[in-house]
PDB file of C-alpha atoms in Angstrom:
ATOM      1  CA  ALA A   1     152.945  72.814 121.364  1.00 53.00           C
ATOM      2  CA  PHE A   2     150.494  72.829 124.575  1.00 60.00           C
ATOM      3  CA  HIS A   3     150.073  69.673 126.371  1.00 70.00           C
ATOM      4  CA  ASN A   4     147.563  68.407 129.061  1.00 76.00           C
ATOM      5  CA  LYS A   5     148.750  69.145 132.874  1.00 79.00           C
ATOM      6  CA  ASP A   6     149.504  65.664 133.305  1.00 82.00           C
ATOM      7  CA  TYR A   7     152.406  66.051 131.025  1.00 85.00           C
ATOM      8  CA  TYR A   8     153.430  69.180 132.815  1.00 86.00           C
ATOM      9  CA  VAL A   9     153.473  67.744 135.965  1.00 87.00           C
ATOM     10  CA  GLU A  10     156.120  64.422 134.403  1.00 91.00           C
ATOM     11  CA  ARG A  11     158.258  67.039 133.203  1.00 91.00           C
ATOM     12  CA  THR A  12     158.211  68.956 136.727  1.00 92.00           C
ATOM     13  CA  ILE A  13     158.960  65.654 138.775  1.00 94.00           C
ATOM     14  CA  GLU A  14     161.494  64.578 135.944  1.00 93.00           C
ATOM     15  CA  VAL A  15     163.140  68.265 136.823  1.00 95.00           C
ATOM     16  CA  ALA A  16     162.879  67.867 140.528  1.00 95.00           C
ATOM     17  CA  ALA A  17     164.101  64.063 140.369  1.00 96.00           C
ATOM     18  CA  SER A  18     167.421  65.068 137.930  1.00 94.00           C
ATOM     19  CA  LEU A  19     168.303  67.832 140.656  1.00 95.00           C
ATOM     20  CA  LEU A  20     168.047  65.437 143.779  1.00 96.00           C
ATOM     21  CA  ARG A  21     170.319  63.389 141.959  1.00 96.00           C
ATOM     22  CA  GLU A  22     172.643  66.176 141.008  1.00 95.00           C
ATOM     23  CA  LEU A  23     172.708  67.374 144.573  1.00 96.00           C
ATOM     24  CA  PHE A  24     173.251  64.190 146.023  1.00 96.00           C
ATOM     25  CA  PHE A  25     176.541  63.428 144.023  1.00 95.00           C
ATOM     26  CA  LEU A  26     177.151  66.931 145.571  1.00 96.00           C
ATOM     27  CA  ARG A  27     176.780  65.306 148.852  1.00 95.00           C
ATOM     28  CA  GLN A  28     174.707  68.319 149.872  1.00 95.00           C
ATOM     29  CA  GLU A  29     171.254  68.065 152.002  1.00 95.00           C
ATOM     30  CA  VAL A  30     168.254  67.645 150.600  1.00 95.00           C
ATOM     31  CA  ALA A  31     164.693  68.051 151.680  1.00 94.00           C
ATOM     32  CA  LEU A  32     161.520  67.455 149.545  1.00 95.00           C
ATOM     33  CA  LEU A  33     158.132  68.992 149.589  1.00 94.00           C
ATOM     34  CA  VAL A  34     155.144  68.201 147.352  1.00 94.00           C
ATOM     35  CA  ASN A  35     151.698  68.964 146.578  1.00 93.00           C
ATOM     36  CA  GLY A  36     150.389  65.564 145.338  1.00 93.00           C
ATOM     37  CA  ARG A  37     147.822  62.991 144.968  1.00 93.00           C
ATOM     38  CA  PHE A  38     149.519  59.656 146.428  1.00 93.00           C
ATOM     39  CA  ASP A  39     147.238  56.485 145.957  1.00 92.00           C
ATOM     40  CA  GLY A  40     144.407  58.714 145.324  1.00 93.00           C
ATOM     41  CA  VAL A  41     144.413  61.326 148.157  1.00 95.00           C
ATOM     42  CA  ASP A  42     145.387  64.389 148.069  1.00 96.00           C
ATOM     43  CA  THR A  43     148.453  65.127 150.442  1.00 95.00           C
ATOM     44  CA  VAL A  44     151.794  66.874 151.225  1.00 95.00           C
ATOM     45  CA  LEU A  45     154.990  64.976 151.020  1.00 94.00           C
ATOM     46  CA  SER A  46     157.184  66.312 153.112  1.00 93.00           C
ATOM     47  CA  VAL A  47     160.884  64.890 153.408  1.00 95.00           C
ATOM     48  CA  ASP A  48     162.921  66.261 156.221  1.00 92.00           C
ATOM     49  CA  LEU A  49     166.382  67.470 155.328  1.00 92.00           C
ATOM     50  CA  GLY A  50     169.259  64.568 154.905  1.00 95.00           C
ATOM     51  CA  LYS A  51     171.435  63.019 152.853  1.00 94.00           C
ATOM     52  CA  GLY A  52     172.786  59.414 151.833  1.00 96.00           C
ATOM     53  CA  ASP A  53     171.621  56.732 149.340  1.00 96.00           C
ATOM     54  CA  ALA A  54     168.435  55.739 151.446  1.00 97.00           C
ATOM     55  CA  HIS A  55     167.062  59.592 151.888  1.00 97.00           C
ATOM     56  CA  LEU A  56     167.533  59.612 148.039  1.00 97.00           C
ATOM     57  CA  THR A  57     166.102  56.484 147.137  1.00 97.00           C
ATOM     58  CA  ARG A  58     162.904  57.399 148.909  1.00 97.00           C
ATOM     59  CA  MET A  59     162.531  61.002 147.853  1.00 97.00           C
ATOM     60  CA  LEU A  60     163.004  59.779 144.304  1.00 97.00           C
ATOM     61  CA  SER A  61     160.522  56.560 145.245  1.00 96.00           C
ATOM     62  CA  GLU A  62     157.816  59.043 146.188  1.00 95.00           C
ATOM     63  CA  LEU A  63     158.441  61.193 143.370  1.00 95.00           C
ATOM     64  CA  ALA A  64     157.749  58.038 140.767  1.00 95.00           C
ATOM     65  CA  VAL A  65     154.078  57.443 142.371  1.00 95.00           C
ATOM     66  CA  VAL A  66     152.521  60.963 142.697  1.00 93.00           C
ATOM     67  CA  GLU A  67     149.756  62.354 140.776  1.00 91.00           C
ATOM     68  CA  LEU A  68     148.709  66.057 140.383  1.00 87.00           C
ATOM     69  CA  SER A  69     146.683  67.396 143.317  1.00 90.00           C
ATOM     70  CA  LYS A  70     143.385  67.895 142.680  1.00 89.00           C
ATOM     71  CA  SER A  71     142.658  70.020 145.942  1.00 94.00           C
ATOM     72  CA  ILE A  72     145.795  71.335 147.501  1.00 94.00           C
ATOM     73  CA  GLN A  73     147.325  74.631 146.355  1.00 92.00           C
ATOM     74  CA  PHE A  74     150.909  75.232 146.374  1.00 90.00           C
ATOM     75  CA  ARG A  75     150.901  78.120 147.699  1.00 90.00           C
ATOM     76  CA  ASP A  76     149.035  76.933 150.852  1.00 92.00           C
ATOM     77  CA  VAL A  77     151.581  74.581 151.065  1.00 92.00           C
ATOM     78  CA  LEU A  78     154.510  76.919 150.473  1.00 90.00           C
ATOM     79  CA  ALA A  79     152.708  79.354 153.202  1.00 89.00           C
ATOM     80  CA  GLU A  80     152.716  76.715 155.705  1.00 91.00           C
ATOM     81  CA  HIS A  81     156.373  75.346 155.281  1.00 90.00           C
ATOM     82  CA  LEU A  82     158.412  78.661 154.747  1.00 88.00           C
ATOM     83  CA  LYS A  83     157.320  79.451 158.216  1.00 85.00           C
ATOM     84  CA  GLY A  84     159.584  76.857 160.279  1.00 77.00           C
ATOM     85  CA  ILE A  85     162.265  76.592 157.916  1.00 83.00           C
ATOM     86  CA  SER A  86     166.102  77.025 159.118  1.00 80.00           C
ATOM     87  CA  TRP A  87     167.831  80.110 158.179  1.00 81.00           C
ATOM     88  CA  GLY A  88     169.914  80.636 154.798  1.00 83.00           C
ATOM     89  CA  LEU A  89     168.487  77.684 152.745  1.00 90.00           C
ATOM     90  CA  SER A  90     168.834  77.303 149.292  1.00 93.00           C
ATOM     91  CA  LEU A  91     165.317  76.707 147.941  1.00 93.00           C
ATOM     92  CA  PHE A  92     164.756  75.504 144.567  1.00 94.00           C
ATOM     93  CA  VAL A  93     161.021  75.621 143.472  1.00 94.00           C
ATOM     94  CA  ILE A  94     160.115  73.770 140.193  1.00 93.00           C
ATOM     95  CA  SER A  95     156.614  74.142 138.802  1.00 89.00           C
ATOM     96  CA  PRO A  96     154.311  74.080 135.955  1.00 86.00           C
ATOM     97  CA  ARG A  97     152.952  77.817 136.821  1.00 82.00           C
ATOM     98  CA  LEU A  98     153.401  79.860 140.142  1.00 83.00           C
ATOM     99  CA  SER A  99     151.148  82.072 141.290  1.00 83.00           C
ATOM    100  CA  GLN A 100     151.990  85.877 142.131  1.00 85.00           C
ATOM    101  CA  GLU A 101     151.013  84.493 145.856  1.00 89.00           C
ATOM    102  CA  CYS A 102     153.787  82.096 145.379  1.00 89.00           C
ATOM    103  CA  VAL A 103     156.321  84.603 144.316  1.00 87.00           C
ATOM    104  CA  GLN A 104     155.013  87.010 147.099  1.00 90.00           C
ATOM    105  CA  HIS A 105     156.046  84.132 149.651  1.00 91.00           C
ATOM    106  CA  LEU A 106     159.293  83.636 147.835  1.00 91.00           C
ATOM    107  CA  ILE A 107     160.376  87.022 148.172  1.00 90.00           C
ATOM    108  CA  ASN A 108     159.453  87.073 151.969  1.00 90.00           C
ATOM    109  CA  ALA A 109     161.625  83.716 151.941  1.00 91.00           C
ATOM    110  CA  TYR A 110     164.538  85.740 150.060  1.00 91.00           C
ATOM    111  CA  HIS A 111     164.252  88.822 153.066  1.00 89.00           C
ATOM    112  CA  MET A 112     164.678  85.885 155.548  1.00 89.00           C
ATOM    113  CA  GLY A 113     168.281  85.140 154.358  1.00 90.00           C
ATOM    114  CA  HIS A 114     167.119  82.019 151.668  1.00 91.00           C
ATOM    115  CA  SER A 115     168.596  81.704 148.391  1.00 92.00           C
ATOM    116  CA  ILE A 116     165.776  81.357 145.907  1.00 92.00           C
ATOM    117  CA  THR A 117     166.236  79.385 142.402  1.00 92.00           C
ATOM    118  CA  ILE A 118     162.762  79.068 140.270  1.00 90.00           C
ATOM    119  CA  ILE A 119     162.342  76.271 137.262  1.00 91.00           C
ATOM    120  CA  GLN A 120     159.777  76.995 135.724  1.00 88.00           C
ATOM    121  CA  VAL A 121     158.374  74.156 133.441  1.00 88.00           C
ATOM    122  CA  GLY A 122     154.836  74.610 132.412  1.00 77.00           C
ATOM    123  CA  PRO A 123     153.919  76.395 128.708  1.00 70.00           C
ATOM    124  CA  GLU A 124     153.396  79.495 129.760  1.00 62.00           C
ATOM    125  CA  MET A 125     157.166  80.609 129.782  1.00 56.00           C
ATOM    126  CA  SER A 126     156.731  83.987 132.026  1.00 56.00           C
ATOM    127  CA  LYS A 127     159.134  86.852 130.963  1.00 54.00           C
ATOM    128  CA  GLY A 128     158.035  88.569 134.088  1.00 55.00           C
ATOM    129  CA  LEU A 129     158.829  86.231 136.640  1.00 54.00           C
ATOM    130  CA  SER A 130     162.638  86.941 136.135  1.00 57.00           C
ATOM    131  CA  LEU A 131     163.621  87.807 139.400  1.00 65.00           C
ATOM    132  CA  TRP A 132     167.340  88.024 139.055  1.00 67.00           C
ATOM    133  CA  THR A 133     167.149  91.900 139.850  1.00 71.00           C
ATOM    134  CA  ILE A 134     165.939  90.962 143.501  1.00 72.00           C
ATOM    135  CA  GLY A 135     168.572  88.026 143.728  1.00 77.00           C
ATOM    136  CA  PHE A 136     166.511  84.965 142.173  1.00 84.00           C
ATOM    137  CA  GLN A 137     167.829  82.779 139.950  1.00 84.00           C
ATOM    138  CA  SER A 138     164.880  82.218 137.522  1.00 82.00           C
ATOM    139  CA  TYR A 139     164.802  79.797 134.592  1.00 84.00           C
ATOM    140  CA  TYR A 140     163.025  77.700 131.841  1.00 82.00           C
ATOM    141  CA  ALA A 141     163.675  74.035 131.738  1.00 87.00           C
ATOM    142  CA  GLU A 142     163.069  72.411 128.195  1.00 83.00           C
ATOM    143  CA  HIS A 143     163.099  68.850 127.233  1.00 78.00           C
ATOM    144  CA  GLU A 144     164.771  67.783 124.798  1.00 76.00           C
ATOM    145  CA  ALA A 145     164.935  63.593 124.173  1.00 71.00           C
ATOM    146  CA  THR A 146     166.867  62.884 127.447  1.00 73.00           C
ATOM    147  CA  LEU A 147     167.803  66.340 127.930  1.00 79.00           C
ATOM    148  CA  ILE A 148     167.055  69.026 130.226  1.00 83.00           C
ATOM    149  CA  GLN A 149     168.003  72.320 128.772  1.00 82.00           C
ATOM    150  CA  LEU A 150     167.723  75.178 131.457  1.00 82.00           C
ATOM    151  CA  THR A 151     166.974  78.807 129.872  1.00 80.00           C
ATOM    152  CA  ARG A 152     167.846  81.733 132.235  1.00 77.00           C
ATOM    153  CA  LEU A 153     164.870  83.971 132.330  1.00 71.00           C
TER     154      LEU A 153
END
């Protein structure tokens, strides 16, 4: 069943929070980049690479209050922030929908030596987004009660 945009934004936030928590338990350094609305203002949240309890708490606290951005497009945020990142990072992109422009930015990042994992959360499960053949990992996240199931695309 299709839901409104806020439903998919909430699902996206849940998947992101779960992934951050898992990476925390694996003692990985993580960063967070979100286009969203905080206190009624559209902005880009960028939390630098780090690890530890305080770092995780900050990221989860920010995710707890983010709302859907009305004016900042993810493709623009992605294009800007991919310019200055270190070589060889693992990028996890969790989104209800990815435009062709976003996918192209991610292909460029992959060619620069980054590992790419895409997790789709929205209603339009795009089988055409399966990018395993070029080295991406792509999944669709389904929510059932308190569980998140990832299905490989």
